[in-house]
GROMACS .gro file of C-alpha atoms in nm:
model
  254
    1MET     CA    1  12.442  19.844  -5.302
    2LEU     CA    2  12.513  20.060  -4.998
    3SER     CA    3  12.885  20.000  -4.984
    4THR     CA    4  12.944  20.067  -5.347
    5ALA     CA    5  12.711  20.381  -5.354
    6ALA     CA    6  12.879  20.528  -5.047
    7ALA     CA    7  13.225  20.461  -5.219
    8VAL     CA    8  13.101  20.657  -5.527
    9ARG     CA    9  12.974  20.943  -5.287
   10ALA     CA   10  13.305  20.947  -5.090
   11ALA     CA   11  13.496  20.979  -5.412
   12ARG     CA   12  13.263  21.252  -5.578
   13PRO     CA   13  13.063  21.417  -5.281
   14ASP     CA   14  12.918  21.639  -5.576
   15ALA     CA   15  12.747  21.342  -5.762
   16ASP     CA   16  12.381  21.289  -5.763
   17LEU     CA   17  12.293  20.911  -5.715
   18VAL     CA   18  11.981  20.720  -5.783
   19LEU     CA   19  11.966  20.410  -5.577
   20SER     CA   20  11.717  20.167  -5.751
   21MET     CA   21  11.624  19.889  -5.513
   22ASP     CA   22  11.387  19.614  -5.581
   23PRO     CA   23  11.209  19.510  -5.249
   24ASP     CA   24  10.901  19.386  -5.422
   25HIS     CA   25  11.086  19.087  -5.575
   26MET     CA   26  11.367  19.003  -5.329
   27PRO     CA   27  11.558  18.790  -5.296
   28TRP     CA   28  11.687  18.741  -5.638
   29GLY     CA   29  11.916  18.451  -5.566
   30ALA     CA   30  11.659  18.182  -5.594
   31ARG     CA   31  11.520  18.318  -5.916
   32ALA     CA   32  11.578  18.180  -6.267
   33PRO     CA   33  11.849  18.372  -6.463
   34GLU     CA   34  11.587  18.516  -6.705
   35ALA     CA   35  11.379  18.646  -6.425
   36ILE     CA   36  11.680  18.818  -6.267
   37VAL     CA   37  11.769  18.974  -6.619
   38GLY     CA   38  11.419  19.129  -6.623
   39ARG     CA   39  11.447  19.262  -6.269
   40VAL     CA   40  11.768  19.412  -6.347
   41LEU     CA   41  11.660  19.577  -6.672
   42ALA     CA   42  11.345  19.702  -6.475
   43GLY     CA   43  11.569  19.868  -6.213
   44ALA     CA   44  11.797  20.028  -6.455
   45ARG     CA   45  11.486  20.169  -6.646
   46ALA     CA   46  11.337  20.310  -6.341
   47ALA     CA   47  11.671  20.473  -6.247
   48LEU     CA   48  11.694  20.624  -6.573
   49GLY     CA   49  11.339  20.740  -6.581
   50ALA     CA   50  11.390  20.916  -6.235
   51GLY     CA   51  11.641  21.147  -6.372
   52GLY     CA   52  11.816  21.203  -6.053
   53PRO     CA   53  11.789  21.465  -5.770
   54GLY     CA   54  11.683  21.811  -5.870
   55GLU     CA   55  11.430  21.975  -6.085
   56ALA     CA   56  11.192  21.794  -6.302
   57GLY     CA   57  11.333  21.716  -6.634
   58ALA     CA   58  11.681  21.658  -6.517
   59GLU     CA   59  11.916  21.451  -6.734
   60PRO     CA   60  11.911  21.084  -6.682
   61PRO     CA   61  12.204  20.928  -6.496
   62ASP     CA   62  12.554  20.922  -6.686
   63ALA     CA   63  12.626  20.567  -6.578
   64ILE     CA   64  12.462  20.249  -6.463
   65VAL     CA   65  12.653  20.078  -6.184
   66VAL     CA   66  12.550  19.720  -6.090
   67PRO     CA   67  12.680  19.665  -5.732
   68CYS     CA   68  12.550  19.302  -5.689
   69ASN     CA   69  12.734  18.988  -5.797
   70THR     CA   70  12.408  18.805  -5.873
   71ALA     CA   71  12.283  19.093  -6.090
   72SER     CA   72  12.612  19.126  -6.254
   73VAL     CA   73  12.644  18.754  -6.349
   74HIS     CA   74  12.304  18.729  -6.502
   75GLY     CA   75  12.221  19.079  -6.611
   76LEU     CA   76  12.542  19.255  -6.712
   77ALA     CA   77  12.537  19.140  -7.073
   78SER     CA   78  12.168  19.239  -7.116
   79LEU     CA   79  12.230  19.581  -6.960
   80ARG     CA   80  12.516  19.657  -7.180
   81GLU     CA   81  12.326  19.541  -7.492
   82ALA     CA   82  12.037  19.785  -7.398
   83PHE     CA   83  12.224  20.096  -7.289
   84GLU     CA   84  12.590  20.094  -7.416
   85PRO     CA   85  12.768  20.282  -7.568
   86ARG     CA   86  12.524  20.569  -7.493
   87ILE     CA   87  12.546  20.484  -7.114
   88PRO     CA   88  12.841  20.295  -6.966
   89VAL     CA   89  12.759  19.997  -6.747
   90ILE     CA   90  12.977  19.904  -6.458
   91GLY     CA   91  12.946  19.546  -6.314
   92THR     CA   92  13.081  19.399  -5.992
   93VAL     CA   93  13.321  19.102  -5.954
   94PRO     CA   94  13.441  18.951  -5.639
   95PRO     CA   95  13.806  19.061  -5.578
   96ILE     CA   96  13.959  18.714  -5.605
   97LYS     CA   97  14.248  18.831  -5.822
   98PRO     CA   98  14.385  19.107  -5.575
   99ALA     CA   99  14.329  18.873  -5.283
  100ALA     CA  100  14.527  18.586  -5.443
  101ALA     CA  101  14.799  18.816  -5.562
  102ARG     CA  102  14.896  18.885  -5.196
  103GLY     CA  103  14.938  18.508  -5.141
  104GLY     CA  104  14.705  18.230  -4.987
  105PRO     CA  105  14.533  18.069  -4.866
  106VAL     CA  106  14.226  18.266  -4.950
  107ALA     CA  107  13.852  18.211  -4.852
  108VAL     CA  108  13.563  18.337  -5.058
  109TRP     CA  109  13.271  18.407  -4.845
  110SER     CA  110  12.961  18.415  -5.066
  111THR     CA  111  12.584  18.310  -5.068
  112VAL     CA  112  12.520  17.934  -5.088
  113ALA     CA  113  12.415  17.962  -5.452
  114THR     CA  114  12.703  18.174  -5.538
  115SER     CA  115  12.954  17.924  -5.377
  116ARG     CA  116  12.818  17.659  -5.574
  117SER     CA  117  12.800  17.844  -5.905
  118ARG     CA  118  13.019  17.779  -6.205
  119TYR     CA  119  13.072  18.134  -6.235
  120GLN     CA  120  13.251  18.157  -5.893
  121GLN     CA  121  13.466  17.848  -5.979
  122ARG     CA  122  13.575  18.020  -6.317
  123LEU     CA  123  13.684  18.323  -6.124
  124ILE     CA  124  13.876  18.100  -5.890
  125GLU     CA  125  14.041  17.894  -6.179
  126GLU     CA  126  14.118  18.220  -6.377
  127PHE     CA  127  14.245  18.433  -6.098
  128GLY     CA  128  14.348  18.203  -5.815
  129GLN     CA  129  14.719  18.244  -5.945
  130GLY     CA  130  14.812  17.900  -5.793
  131VAL     CA  131  14.711  17.979  -5.434
  132GLU     CA  132  14.465  17.783  -5.234
  133VAL     CA  133  14.133  17.947  -5.271
  134VAL     CA  134  13.835  17.788  -5.067
  135PRO     CA  135  13.465  17.874  -5.105
  136VAL     CA  136  13.282  17.925  -4.782
  137PRO     CA  137  12.899  17.948  -4.815
  138CYS     CA  138  12.729  18.176  -4.574
  139PRO     CA  139  12.374  18.072  -4.530
  140GLY     CA  140  12.135  18.343  -4.404
  141LEU     CA  141  12.408  18.600  -4.370
  142ALA     CA  142  12.281  18.827  -4.664
  143GLU     CA  143  11.917  18.808  -4.514
  144ALA     CA  144  12.016  18.885  -4.179
  145ILE     CA  145  12.220  19.194  -4.294
  146GLU     CA  146  11.932  19.296  -4.502
  147SER     CA  147  11.704  19.302  -4.194
  148ALA     CA  148  11.976  19.466  -3.974
  149ALA     CA  149  11.922  19.185  -3.711
  150PRO     CA  150  12.235  19.182  -3.489
  151GLU     CA  151  12.191  18.840  -3.340
  152ALA     CA  152  12.102  18.683  -3.683
  153ILE     CA  153  12.407  18.845  -3.826
  154ASP     CA  154  12.645  18.719  -3.567
  155ALA     CA  155  12.514  18.357  -3.576
  156ALA     CA  156  12.553  18.368  -3.950
  157ILE     CA  157  12.902  18.497  -3.935
  158ALA     CA  158  13.001  18.264  -3.666
  159HIS     CA  159  12.871  17.963  -3.873
  160ALA     CA  160  13.090  18.081  -4.158
  161ALA     CA  161  13.396  18.153  -3.960
  162GLU     CA  162  13.376  17.807  -3.817
  163ARG     CA  163  13.417  17.670  -4.180
  164THR     CA  164  13.693  17.895  -4.279
  165PRO     CA  165  14.032  17.718  -4.279
  166PRO     CA  166  14.235  17.837  -3.974
  167GLN     CA  167  14.540  17.911  -4.199
  168THR     CA  168  14.345  18.159  -4.418
  169THR     CA  169  14.517  18.485  -4.457
  170ALA     CA  170  14.264  18.671  -4.709
  171VAL     CA  171  13.880  18.661  -4.725
  172VAL     CA  172  13.705  18.780  -5.029
  173LEU     CA  173  13.371  18.921  -4.945
  174GLY     CA  174  13.174  18.766  -5.243
  175CYS     CA  175  12.841  18.937  -5.166
  176THR     CA  176  12.815  19.318  -5.149
  177HIS     CA  177  12.586  19.280  -4.842
  178TYR     CA  178  12.888  19.151  -4.644
  179ASP     CA  179  13.089  19.478  -4.698
  180LEU     CA  180  12.843  19.627  -4.433
  181VAL     CA  181  12.959  19.389  -4.158
  182GLU     CA  182  13.336  19.365  -4.261
  183GLU     CA  183  13.466  19.453  -3.915
  184ARG     CA  184  13.250  19.187  -3.740
  185ILE     CA  185  13.374  18.923  -3.991
  186SER     CA  186  13.732  19.022  -3.927
  187GLU     CA  187  13.666  19.010  -3.555
  188ALA     CA  188  13.510  18.652  -3.588
  189LEU     CA  189  13.818  18.545  -3.765
  190GLY     CA  190  14.046  18.690  -3.485
  191GLY     CA  191  14.178  18.951  -3.720
  192ARG     CA  192  14.417  18.708  -3.880
  193ALA     CA  193  14.275  18.758  -4.250
  194GLU     CA  194  14.287  19.062  -4.464
  195MET     CA  195  13.934  19.164  -4.604
  196PHE     CA  196  13.878  19.219  -4.981
  197THR     CA  197  13.580  19.404  -5.106
  198ALA     CA  198  13.478  19.521  -5.458
  199ALA     CA  199  13.329  19.849  -5.366
  200GLY     CA  200  13.643  20.081  -5.400
  201ALA     CA  201  13.716  19.927  -5.710
  202VAL     CA  202  13.374  19.945  -5.874
  203ALA     CA  203  13.370  20.322  -5.770
  204ALA     CA  204  13.690  20.382  -5.932
  205GLN     CA  205  13.604  20.202  -6.242
  206THR     CA  206  13.268  20.417  -6.255
  207LEU     CA  207  13.481  20.738  -6.254
  208ARG     CA  208  13.730  20.604  -6.505
  209ARG     CA  209  13.450  20.515  -6.744
  210LEU     CA  210  13.303  20.868  -6.699
  211GLY     CA  211  13.644  21.038  -6.754
  212ILE     CA  212  13.633  21.221  -6.434
  213PRO     CA  213  13.880  21.234  -6.146
  214ALA     CA  214  13.803  21.132  -5.785
  215SER     CA  215  13.768  21.462  -5.589
  216PRO     CA  216  13.679  21.351  -5.215
  217GLU     CA  217  13.773  21.713  -5.113
  218LEU     CA  218  13.474  21.861  -5.277
  219PRO     CA  219  13.173  21.989  -5.060
  220LEU     CA  220  12.880  21.745  -5.026
  221THR     CA  221  12.629  21.875  -5.275
  222GLY     CA  222  12.511  21.559  -5.447
  223GLY     CA  223  12.180  21.432  -5.358
  224VAL     CA  224  12.044  21.081  -5.343
  225THR     CA  225  11.710  20.949  -5.494
  226VAL     CA  226  11.577  20.615  -5.364
  227LEU     CA  227  11.355  20.387  -5.572
  228ALA     CA  228  11.178  20.092  -5.438
  229SER     CA  229  11.072  19.876  -5.731
  230GLY     CA  230  11.029  20.200  -5.926
  231ARG     CA  231  10.848  20.399  -5.649
  232PRO     CA  232  11.013  20.705  -5.498
  233THR     CA  233  11.083  20.645  -5.119
  234ARG     CA  234  11.331  20.700  -4.842
  235LEU     CA  235  11.641  20.499  -4.762
  236PRO     CA  236  11.488  20.216  -4.553
  237ALA     CA  237  11.572  20.227  -4.160
  238ALA     CA  238  11.755  19.914  -4.179
  239ALA     CA  239  11.994  20.053  -4.446
  240ARG     CA  240  12.060  20.366  -4.232
  241ALA     CA  241  12.164  20.136  -3.948
  242TYR     CA  242  12.504  20.086  -4.123
  243PRO     CA  243  12.766  20.349  -4.165
  244SER     CA  244  12.739  20.333  -4.535
  245GLY     CA  245  12.364  20.382  -4.527
  246ALA     CA  246  12.400  20.658  -4.266
  247ALA     CA  247  12.659  20.829  -4.495
  248LEU     CA  248  12.419  20.821  -4.794
  249ALA     CA  249  12.124  20.964  -4.597
  250ARG     CA  250  12.336  21.275  -4.512
  251VAL     CA  251  12.174  21.583  -4.643
  252PRO     CA  252  12.389  21.774  -4.896
  253GLN     CA  253  12.497  22.126  -4.788
  254PRO     CA  254  12.342  22.427  -4.976
   0.00000   0.00000   0.00000
């Protein structure tokens, strides 16, 4: 969730954020859909119960953002049934449509499970707009990023780059983990392909659903509350190793 949360914070530095992680039950990708739904609902309820930075008794968050493709695929409908219209729920969809709109060929980098999923295939069929769209499974990349392990990250990127068609001009980062190493992916592909991520679009949609404008010029006054499977904690060191995580760890100005 780091890239999406950082995009929201960049657009609204005054916004209080609650980052509800689930390290006790990760990874989710191999779990049955109903188990993922349970974890998504648990994470949302923990965030709503946290109330956000500030004094005890603070109002619950104004919106629920699901900055994960797996969580969105399996849990979005249940979240909306549970919380909307009282609280808007914003999901994440790989940006295949804008990538295809600029022309192809397009490669969609995603986890092995997602690359084989009917969900991703439907997105390609719906938004491919007649251009060549090639799924590229990236075994081990999300896990390497999660651990902030440079050698494992480089090896996983190299593996996926070798399987990316040489004529590719656009790459969709179909896992939000991959946003954190976007520059490394671009370098591995020789800079020939434009990168497409969902973080900015999700942040913009969040503000639209809330009816508030982006105001990046505001001073940084919003705090960040971090939950680990419902327990208050600090942003993990591995997360702070990335620019997005470091930005979220910045202390608000009084």
